[in-house]
Each structure stands twice: as C-alpha cells, then as structure tokens.
JSON list of C-alpha atoms in Angstrom, two decimals:
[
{"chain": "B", "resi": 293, "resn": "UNK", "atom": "CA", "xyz": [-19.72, -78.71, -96.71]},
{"chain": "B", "resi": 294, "resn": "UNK", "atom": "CA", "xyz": [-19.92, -78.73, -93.15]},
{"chain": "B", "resi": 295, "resn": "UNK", "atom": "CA", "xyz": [-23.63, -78.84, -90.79]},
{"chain": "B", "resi": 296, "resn": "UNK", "atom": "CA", "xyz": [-23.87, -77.67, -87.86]},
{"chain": "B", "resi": 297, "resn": "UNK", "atom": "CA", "xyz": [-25.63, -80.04, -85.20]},
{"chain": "B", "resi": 298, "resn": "UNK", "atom": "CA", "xyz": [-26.26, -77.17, -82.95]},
{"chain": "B", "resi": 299, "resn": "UNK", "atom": "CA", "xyz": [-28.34, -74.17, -84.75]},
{"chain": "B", "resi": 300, "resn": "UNK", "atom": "CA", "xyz": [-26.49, -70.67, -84.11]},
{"chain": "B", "resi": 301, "resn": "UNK", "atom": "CA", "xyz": [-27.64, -68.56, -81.48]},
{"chain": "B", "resi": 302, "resn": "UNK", "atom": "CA", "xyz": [-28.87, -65.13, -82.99]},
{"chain": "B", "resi": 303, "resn": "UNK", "atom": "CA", "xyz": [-27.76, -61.68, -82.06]},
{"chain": "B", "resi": 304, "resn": "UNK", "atom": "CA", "xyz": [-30.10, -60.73, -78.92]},
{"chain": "B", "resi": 305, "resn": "UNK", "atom": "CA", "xyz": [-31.44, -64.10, -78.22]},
{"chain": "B", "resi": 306, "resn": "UNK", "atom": "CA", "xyz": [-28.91, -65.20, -75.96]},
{"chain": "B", "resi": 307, "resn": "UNK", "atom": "CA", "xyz": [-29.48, -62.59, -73.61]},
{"chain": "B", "resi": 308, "resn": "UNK", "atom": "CA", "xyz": [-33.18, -62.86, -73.69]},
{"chain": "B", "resi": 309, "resn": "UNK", "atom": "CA", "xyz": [-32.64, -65.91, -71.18]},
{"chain": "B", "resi": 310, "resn": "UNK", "atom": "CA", "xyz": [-30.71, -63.63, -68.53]},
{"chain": "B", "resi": 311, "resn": "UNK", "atom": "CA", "xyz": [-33.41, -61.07, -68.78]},
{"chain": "B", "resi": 312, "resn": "UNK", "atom": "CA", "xyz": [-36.15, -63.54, -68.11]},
{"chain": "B", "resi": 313, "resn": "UNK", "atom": "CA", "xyz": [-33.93, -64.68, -65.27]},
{"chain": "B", "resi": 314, "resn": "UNK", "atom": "CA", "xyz": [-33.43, -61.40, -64.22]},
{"chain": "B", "resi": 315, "resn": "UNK", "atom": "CA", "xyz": [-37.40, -60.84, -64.46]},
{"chain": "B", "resi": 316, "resn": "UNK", "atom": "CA", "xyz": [-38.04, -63.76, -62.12]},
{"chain": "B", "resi": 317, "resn": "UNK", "atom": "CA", "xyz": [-35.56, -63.08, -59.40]},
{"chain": "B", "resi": 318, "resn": "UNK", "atom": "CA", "xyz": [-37.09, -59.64, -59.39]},
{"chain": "B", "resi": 319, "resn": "UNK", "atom": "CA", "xyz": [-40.73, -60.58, -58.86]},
{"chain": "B", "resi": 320, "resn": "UNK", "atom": "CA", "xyz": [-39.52, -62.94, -55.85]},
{"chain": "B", "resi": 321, "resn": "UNK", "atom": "CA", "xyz": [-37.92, -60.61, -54.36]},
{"chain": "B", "resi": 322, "resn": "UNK", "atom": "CA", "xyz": [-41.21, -58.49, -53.73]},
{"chain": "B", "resi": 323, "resn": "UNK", "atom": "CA", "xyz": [-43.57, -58.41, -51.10]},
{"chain": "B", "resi": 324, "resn": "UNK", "atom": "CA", "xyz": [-46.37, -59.21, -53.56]},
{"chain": "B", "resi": 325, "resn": "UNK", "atom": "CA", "xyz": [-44.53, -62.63, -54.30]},
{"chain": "B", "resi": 326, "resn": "UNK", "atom": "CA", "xyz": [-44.59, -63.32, -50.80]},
{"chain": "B", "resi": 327, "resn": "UNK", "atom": "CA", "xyz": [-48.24, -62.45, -50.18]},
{"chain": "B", "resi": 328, "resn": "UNK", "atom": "CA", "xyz": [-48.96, -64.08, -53.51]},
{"chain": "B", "resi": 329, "resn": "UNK", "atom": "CA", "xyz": [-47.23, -67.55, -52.50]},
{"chain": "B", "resi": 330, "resn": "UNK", "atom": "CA", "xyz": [-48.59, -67.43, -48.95]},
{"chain": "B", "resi": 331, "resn": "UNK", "atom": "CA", "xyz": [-51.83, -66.97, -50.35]},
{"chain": "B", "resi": 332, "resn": "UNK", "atom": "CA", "xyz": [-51.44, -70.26, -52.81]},
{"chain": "B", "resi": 333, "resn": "UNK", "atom": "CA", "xyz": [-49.79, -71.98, -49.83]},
{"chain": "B", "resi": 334, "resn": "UNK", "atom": "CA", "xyz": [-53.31, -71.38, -47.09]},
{"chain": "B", "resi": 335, "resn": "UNK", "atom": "CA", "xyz": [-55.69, -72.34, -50.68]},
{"chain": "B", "resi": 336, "resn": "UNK", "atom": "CA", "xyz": [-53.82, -75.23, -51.29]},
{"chain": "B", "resi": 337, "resn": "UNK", "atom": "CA", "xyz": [-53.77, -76.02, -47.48]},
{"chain": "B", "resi": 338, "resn": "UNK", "atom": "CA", "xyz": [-57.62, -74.90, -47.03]},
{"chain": "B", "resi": 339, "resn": "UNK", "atom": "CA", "xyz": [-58.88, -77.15, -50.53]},
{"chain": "B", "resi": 340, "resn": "UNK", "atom": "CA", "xyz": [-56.85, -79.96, -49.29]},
{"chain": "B", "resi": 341, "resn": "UNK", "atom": "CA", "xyz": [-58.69, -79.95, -45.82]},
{"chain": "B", "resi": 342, "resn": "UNK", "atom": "CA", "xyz": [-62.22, -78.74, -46.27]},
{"chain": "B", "resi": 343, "resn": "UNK", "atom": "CA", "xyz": [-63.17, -80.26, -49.49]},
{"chain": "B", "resi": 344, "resn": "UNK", "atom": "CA", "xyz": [-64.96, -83.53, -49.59]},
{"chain": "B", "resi": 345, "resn": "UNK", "atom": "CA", "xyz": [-61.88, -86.37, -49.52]},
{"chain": "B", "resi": 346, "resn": "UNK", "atom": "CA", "xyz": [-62.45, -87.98, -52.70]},
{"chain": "B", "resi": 347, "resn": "UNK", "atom": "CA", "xyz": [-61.83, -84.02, -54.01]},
{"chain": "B", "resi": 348, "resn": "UNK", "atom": "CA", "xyz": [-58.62, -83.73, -51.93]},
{"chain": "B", "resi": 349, "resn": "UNK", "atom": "CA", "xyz": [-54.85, -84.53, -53.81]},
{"chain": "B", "resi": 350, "resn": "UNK", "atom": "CA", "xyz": [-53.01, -83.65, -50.80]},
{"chain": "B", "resi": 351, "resn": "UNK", "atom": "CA", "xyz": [-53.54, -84.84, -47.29]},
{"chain": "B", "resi": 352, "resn": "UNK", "atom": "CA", "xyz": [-53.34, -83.19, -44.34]},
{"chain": "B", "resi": 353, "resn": "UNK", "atom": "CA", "xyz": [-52.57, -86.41, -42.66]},
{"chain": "B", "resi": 354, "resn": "UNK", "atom": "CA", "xyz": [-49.48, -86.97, -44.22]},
{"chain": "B", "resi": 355, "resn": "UNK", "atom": "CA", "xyz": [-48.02, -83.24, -43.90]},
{"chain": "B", "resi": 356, "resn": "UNK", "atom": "CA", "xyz": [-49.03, -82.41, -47.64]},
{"chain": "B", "resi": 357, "resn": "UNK", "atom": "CA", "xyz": [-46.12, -84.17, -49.16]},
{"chain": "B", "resi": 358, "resn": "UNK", "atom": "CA", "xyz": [-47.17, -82.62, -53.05]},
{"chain": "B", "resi": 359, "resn": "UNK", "atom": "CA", "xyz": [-47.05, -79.06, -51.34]},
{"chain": "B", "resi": 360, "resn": "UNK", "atom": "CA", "xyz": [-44.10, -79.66, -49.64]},
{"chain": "B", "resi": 361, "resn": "UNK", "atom": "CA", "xyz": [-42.45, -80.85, -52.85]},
{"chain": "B", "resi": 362, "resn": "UNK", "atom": "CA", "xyz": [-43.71, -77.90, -54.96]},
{"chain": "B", "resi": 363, "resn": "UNK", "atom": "CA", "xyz": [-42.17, -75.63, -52.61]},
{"chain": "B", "resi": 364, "resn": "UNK", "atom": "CA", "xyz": [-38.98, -77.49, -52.94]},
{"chain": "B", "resi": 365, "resn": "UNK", "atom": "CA", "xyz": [-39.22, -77.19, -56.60]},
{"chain": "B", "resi": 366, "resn": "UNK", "atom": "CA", "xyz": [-39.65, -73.70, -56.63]},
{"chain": "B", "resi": 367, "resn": "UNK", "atom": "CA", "xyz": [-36.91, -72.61, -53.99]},
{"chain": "B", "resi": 368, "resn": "UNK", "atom": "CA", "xyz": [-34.51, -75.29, -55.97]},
{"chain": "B", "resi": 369, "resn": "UNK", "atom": "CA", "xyz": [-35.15, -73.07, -58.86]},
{"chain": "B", "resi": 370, "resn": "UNK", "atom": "CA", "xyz": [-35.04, -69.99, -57.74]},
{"chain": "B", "resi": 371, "resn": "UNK", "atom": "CA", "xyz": [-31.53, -69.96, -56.09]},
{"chain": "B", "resi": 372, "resn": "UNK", "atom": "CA", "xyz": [-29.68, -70.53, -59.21]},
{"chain": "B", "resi": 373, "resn": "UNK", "atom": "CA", "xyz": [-32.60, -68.16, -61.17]},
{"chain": "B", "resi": 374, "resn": "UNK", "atom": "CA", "xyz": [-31.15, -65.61, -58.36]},
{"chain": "B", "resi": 375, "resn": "UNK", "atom": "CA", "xyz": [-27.64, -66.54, -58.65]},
{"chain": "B", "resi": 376, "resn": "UNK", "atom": "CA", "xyz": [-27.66, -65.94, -62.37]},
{"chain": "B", "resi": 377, "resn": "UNK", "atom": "CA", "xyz": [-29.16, -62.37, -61.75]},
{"chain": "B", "resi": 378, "resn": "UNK", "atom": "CA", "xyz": [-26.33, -61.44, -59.26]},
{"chain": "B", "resi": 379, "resn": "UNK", "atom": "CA", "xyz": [-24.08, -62.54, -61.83]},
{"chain": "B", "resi": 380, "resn": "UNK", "atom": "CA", "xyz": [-25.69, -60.80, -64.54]},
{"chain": "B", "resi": 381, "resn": "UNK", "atom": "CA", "xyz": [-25.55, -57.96, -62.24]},
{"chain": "B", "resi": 382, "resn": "UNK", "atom": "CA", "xyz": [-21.67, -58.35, -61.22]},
{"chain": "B", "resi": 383, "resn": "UNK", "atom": "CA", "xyz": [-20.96, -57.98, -64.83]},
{"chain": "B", "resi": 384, "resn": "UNK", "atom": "CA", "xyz": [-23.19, -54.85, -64.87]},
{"chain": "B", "resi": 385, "resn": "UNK", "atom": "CA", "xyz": [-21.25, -53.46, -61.93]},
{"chain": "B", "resi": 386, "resn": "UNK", "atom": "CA", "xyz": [-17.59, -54.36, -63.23]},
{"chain": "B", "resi": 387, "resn": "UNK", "atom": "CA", "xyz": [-18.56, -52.80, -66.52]},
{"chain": "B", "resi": 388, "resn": "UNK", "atom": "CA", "xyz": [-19.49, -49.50, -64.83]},
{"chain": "B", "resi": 389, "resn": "UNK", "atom": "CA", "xyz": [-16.53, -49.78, -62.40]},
{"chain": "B", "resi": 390, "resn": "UNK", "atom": "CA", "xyz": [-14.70, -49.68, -65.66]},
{"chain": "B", "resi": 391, "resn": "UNK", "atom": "CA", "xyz": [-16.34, -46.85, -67.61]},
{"chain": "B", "resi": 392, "resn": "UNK", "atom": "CA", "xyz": [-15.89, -45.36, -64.29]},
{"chain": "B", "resi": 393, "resn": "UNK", "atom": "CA", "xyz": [-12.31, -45.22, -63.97]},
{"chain": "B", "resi": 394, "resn": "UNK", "atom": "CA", "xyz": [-11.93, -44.56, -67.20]},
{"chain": "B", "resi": 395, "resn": "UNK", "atom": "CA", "xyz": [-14.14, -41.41, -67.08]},
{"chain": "B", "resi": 396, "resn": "UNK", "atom": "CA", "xyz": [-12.46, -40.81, -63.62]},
{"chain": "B", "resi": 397, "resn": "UNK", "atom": "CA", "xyz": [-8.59, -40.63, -65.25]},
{"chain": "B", "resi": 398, "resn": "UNK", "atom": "CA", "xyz": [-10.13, -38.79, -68.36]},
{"chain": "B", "resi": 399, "resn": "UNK", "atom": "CA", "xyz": [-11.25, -36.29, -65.96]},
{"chain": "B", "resi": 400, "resn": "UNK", "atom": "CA", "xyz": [-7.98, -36.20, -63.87]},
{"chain": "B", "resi": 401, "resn": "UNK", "atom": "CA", "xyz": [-6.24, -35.65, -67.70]},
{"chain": "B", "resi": 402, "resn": "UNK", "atom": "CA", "xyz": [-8.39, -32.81, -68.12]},
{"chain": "B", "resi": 403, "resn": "UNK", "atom": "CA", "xyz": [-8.25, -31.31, -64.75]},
{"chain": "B", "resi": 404, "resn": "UNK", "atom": "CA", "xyz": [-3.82, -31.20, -64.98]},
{"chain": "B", "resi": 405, "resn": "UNK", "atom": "CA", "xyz": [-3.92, -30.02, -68.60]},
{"chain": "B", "resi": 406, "resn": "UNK", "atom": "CA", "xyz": [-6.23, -26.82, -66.84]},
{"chain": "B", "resi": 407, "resn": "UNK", "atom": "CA", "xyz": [-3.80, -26.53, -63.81]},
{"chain": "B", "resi": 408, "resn": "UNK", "atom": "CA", "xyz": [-1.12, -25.99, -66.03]},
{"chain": "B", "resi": 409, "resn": "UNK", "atom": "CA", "xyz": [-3.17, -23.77, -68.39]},
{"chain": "B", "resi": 410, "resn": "UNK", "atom": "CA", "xyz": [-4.00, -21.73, -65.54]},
{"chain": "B", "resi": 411, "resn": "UNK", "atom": "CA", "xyz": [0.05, -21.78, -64.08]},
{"chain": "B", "resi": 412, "resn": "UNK", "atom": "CA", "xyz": [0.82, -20.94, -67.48]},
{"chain": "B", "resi": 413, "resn": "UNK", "atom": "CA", "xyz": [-1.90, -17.76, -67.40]},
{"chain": "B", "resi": 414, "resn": "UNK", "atom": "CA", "xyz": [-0.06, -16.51, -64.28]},
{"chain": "B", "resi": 415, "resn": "UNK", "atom": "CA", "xyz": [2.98, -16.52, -66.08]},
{"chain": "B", "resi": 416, "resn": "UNK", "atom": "CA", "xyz": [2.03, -14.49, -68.50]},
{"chain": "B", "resi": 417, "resn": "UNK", "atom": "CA", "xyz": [0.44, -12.29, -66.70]},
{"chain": "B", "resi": 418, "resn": "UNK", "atom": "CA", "xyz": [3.72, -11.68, -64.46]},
{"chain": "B", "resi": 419, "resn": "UNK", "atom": "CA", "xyz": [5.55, -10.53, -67.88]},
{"chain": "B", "resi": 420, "resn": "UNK", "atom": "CA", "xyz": [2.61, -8.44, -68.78]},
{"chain": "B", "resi": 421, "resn": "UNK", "atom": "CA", "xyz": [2.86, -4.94, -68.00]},
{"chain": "B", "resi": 422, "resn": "UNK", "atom": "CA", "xyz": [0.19, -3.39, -65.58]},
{"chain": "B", "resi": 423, "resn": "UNK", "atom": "CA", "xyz": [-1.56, -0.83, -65.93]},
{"chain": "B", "resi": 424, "resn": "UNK", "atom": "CA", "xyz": [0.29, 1.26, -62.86]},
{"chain": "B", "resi": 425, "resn": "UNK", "atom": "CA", "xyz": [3.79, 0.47, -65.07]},
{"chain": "B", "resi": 426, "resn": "UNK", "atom": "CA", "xyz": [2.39, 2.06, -67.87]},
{"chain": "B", "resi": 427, "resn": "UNK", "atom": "CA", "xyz": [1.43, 4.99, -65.93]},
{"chain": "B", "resi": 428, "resn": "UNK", "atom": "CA", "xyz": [4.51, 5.44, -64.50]},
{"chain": "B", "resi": 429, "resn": "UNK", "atom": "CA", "xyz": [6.09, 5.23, -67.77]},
{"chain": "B", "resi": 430, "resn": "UNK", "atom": "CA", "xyz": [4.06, 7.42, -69.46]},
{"chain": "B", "resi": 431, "resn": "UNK", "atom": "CA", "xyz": [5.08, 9.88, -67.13]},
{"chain": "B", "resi": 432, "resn": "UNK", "atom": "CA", "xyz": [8.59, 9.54, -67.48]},
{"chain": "B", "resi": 433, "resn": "UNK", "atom": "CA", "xyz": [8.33, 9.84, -70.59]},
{"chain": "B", "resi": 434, "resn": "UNK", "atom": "CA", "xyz": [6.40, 12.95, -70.34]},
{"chain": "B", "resi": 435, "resn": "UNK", "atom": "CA", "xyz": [8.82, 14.30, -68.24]},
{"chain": "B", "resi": 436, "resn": "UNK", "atom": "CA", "xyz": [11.70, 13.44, -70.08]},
{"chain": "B", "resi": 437, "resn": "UNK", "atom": "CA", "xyz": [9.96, 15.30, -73.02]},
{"chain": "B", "resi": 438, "resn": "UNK", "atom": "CA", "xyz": [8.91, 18.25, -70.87]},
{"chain": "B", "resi": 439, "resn": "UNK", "atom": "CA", "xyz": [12.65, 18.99, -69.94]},
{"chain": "B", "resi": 440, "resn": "UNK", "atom": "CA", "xyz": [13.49, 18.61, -73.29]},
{"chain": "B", "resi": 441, "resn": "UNK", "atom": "CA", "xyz": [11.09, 21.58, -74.72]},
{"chain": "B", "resi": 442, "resn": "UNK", "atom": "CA", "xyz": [12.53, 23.46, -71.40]},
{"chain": "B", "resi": 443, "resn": "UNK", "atom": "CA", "xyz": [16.21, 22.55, -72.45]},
{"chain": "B", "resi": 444, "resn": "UNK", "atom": "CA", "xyz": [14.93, 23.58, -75.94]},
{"chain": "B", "resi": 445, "resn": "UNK", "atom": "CA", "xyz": [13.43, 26.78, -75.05]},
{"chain": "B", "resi": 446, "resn": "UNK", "atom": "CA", "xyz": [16.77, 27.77, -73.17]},
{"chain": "B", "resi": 447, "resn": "UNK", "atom": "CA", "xyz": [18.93, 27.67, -76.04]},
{"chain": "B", "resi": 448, "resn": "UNK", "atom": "CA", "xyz": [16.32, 29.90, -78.05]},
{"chain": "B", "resi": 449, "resn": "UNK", "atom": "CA", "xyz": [16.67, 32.38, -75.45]},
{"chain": "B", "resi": 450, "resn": "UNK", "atom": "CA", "xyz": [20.14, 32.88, -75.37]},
{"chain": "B", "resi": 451, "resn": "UNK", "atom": "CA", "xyz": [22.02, 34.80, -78.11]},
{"chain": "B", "resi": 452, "resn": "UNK", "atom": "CA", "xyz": [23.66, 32.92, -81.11]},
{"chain": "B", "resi": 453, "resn": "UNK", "atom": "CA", "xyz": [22.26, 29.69, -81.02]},
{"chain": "B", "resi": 454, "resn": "UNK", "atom": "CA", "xyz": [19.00, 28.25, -82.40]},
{"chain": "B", "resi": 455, "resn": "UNK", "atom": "CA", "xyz": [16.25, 26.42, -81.60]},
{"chain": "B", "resi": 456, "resn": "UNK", "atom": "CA", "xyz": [16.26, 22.50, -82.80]},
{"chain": "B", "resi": 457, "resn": "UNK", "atom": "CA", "xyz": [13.24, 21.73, -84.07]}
]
C-alpha cells in the first residue's frame, strides 16, 4: 500500500485561501484601511515619543527602524495578497467572457432560426389567398351562376325544350 506524505486537499478548502486573499486585498483597498493604518502609524509614532524612554521600543532618534520595518512587512505582503486577487479575478472575468460568448452565439442561433421563421411566414402568406381574392371570386362565381339560371330560364321560355334542373 502506498502513503501519501502530503494529506489531500478537500473539496472547498483549497479555495478558502483565495477568498481570504481576496478578503484582505479588499479591506486595503478602503479608505477605512487607510485611516485605520495612519491612525496605528501617528500611535505608534506618538507612544514612541511621549512615553517615558525606558517605555519606548522605537526611537525617534533613529527614524523608528521597527515601524519602518513593519510597514515593509505589510506592503511586502500585500502586493502578492493583491496580485493573487487580480488573478483570482482574471479567471472570474475569462470565465464570464466565456459564458458570454457562448450565450452571445446561442442568442445569434436563435435570432437566424426566427429570421427565417418569419421569411418563411411571408411566404406563406404570399400563397395564401386574401380576403379581396375571395371576394372577387365569390362573385364570379355568383355571376357565372346567375347567367346560368338566366340561360336556364331562356330555354323554359321558348317552345319545345325544357328546363334542366
């Protein structure tokens, strides 16, 4: 039997990384981060100065070197934290772009298939007979009959010959 050295990522958990990542270059990219650092920034500064020296971890001296390299931790974090969102997000967007197109050409299917239902309507409706021919057709017929009975009624009249019936 064979062990694996590595456990095996479950179903979800992978992603739950990206999220998080996601989560954080989010919240730095909002004016409450901003206020939020700046505030821990002029603390750290104002501790650092006004509080009795053997309080102080940072000196103001020396440019506060631990603030200075906490701010460089953070910002070396947080470019890949925000390159990871944009390329969670480019997948988002070439997904869509996908989906898109292929609801775009589903809808261009659909939209020839009616063009030529609609061609093929006006077809039809040039073989169908309107209501004007129908008229006029009626009538002809009506006349035809008409000098029928009159053709009729003429051979009653004269002598010898008999109506057809």
């Amino acid at each position: 039997m064979r062990t694996r050295v590595l456990p095996t990522r479950r179903r979800g958990r992978g992603d739950a990384f990206g999220r998080a990542t996601e989560g954080i270059a989010r919240a730095m990219g909002t004016p409450w981060f901003l206020v939020g650092l700046t505030l821990f920034c002029v603390v750290w500064m104002g501790y650092n100065t006004l509080a009795p020296r053997a309080w102080q971890f940072d000196s103001a001296a020396i440019g506060f070197t631990a603030l200075t390299l906490v701010l460089s931790l953070q910002a070396s974090y947080a470019a890949p934290l925000i390159l990871l969102a944009q390329n969670r997000q480019d997948d988002r967007d070439r997904v869509q772009f996908e989906q898109d197109r292929q609801r775009a050409e589903r809808n261009l299917a659909d939209t020839e298939y009616l063009a030529r239902e609609v061609v093929a309507l006006r077809l039809a409706m040039r073989d169908m007979a309107s209501k004007d021919f129908i008229r006029a057709e009626i009538r002809s017929l009506l006349e035809e009959l008409d000098r029928r009975d009159a053709e009729d009624a003429g051979f009653a009249d004269e002598p010898g010959t008999t109506a057809r019936g």
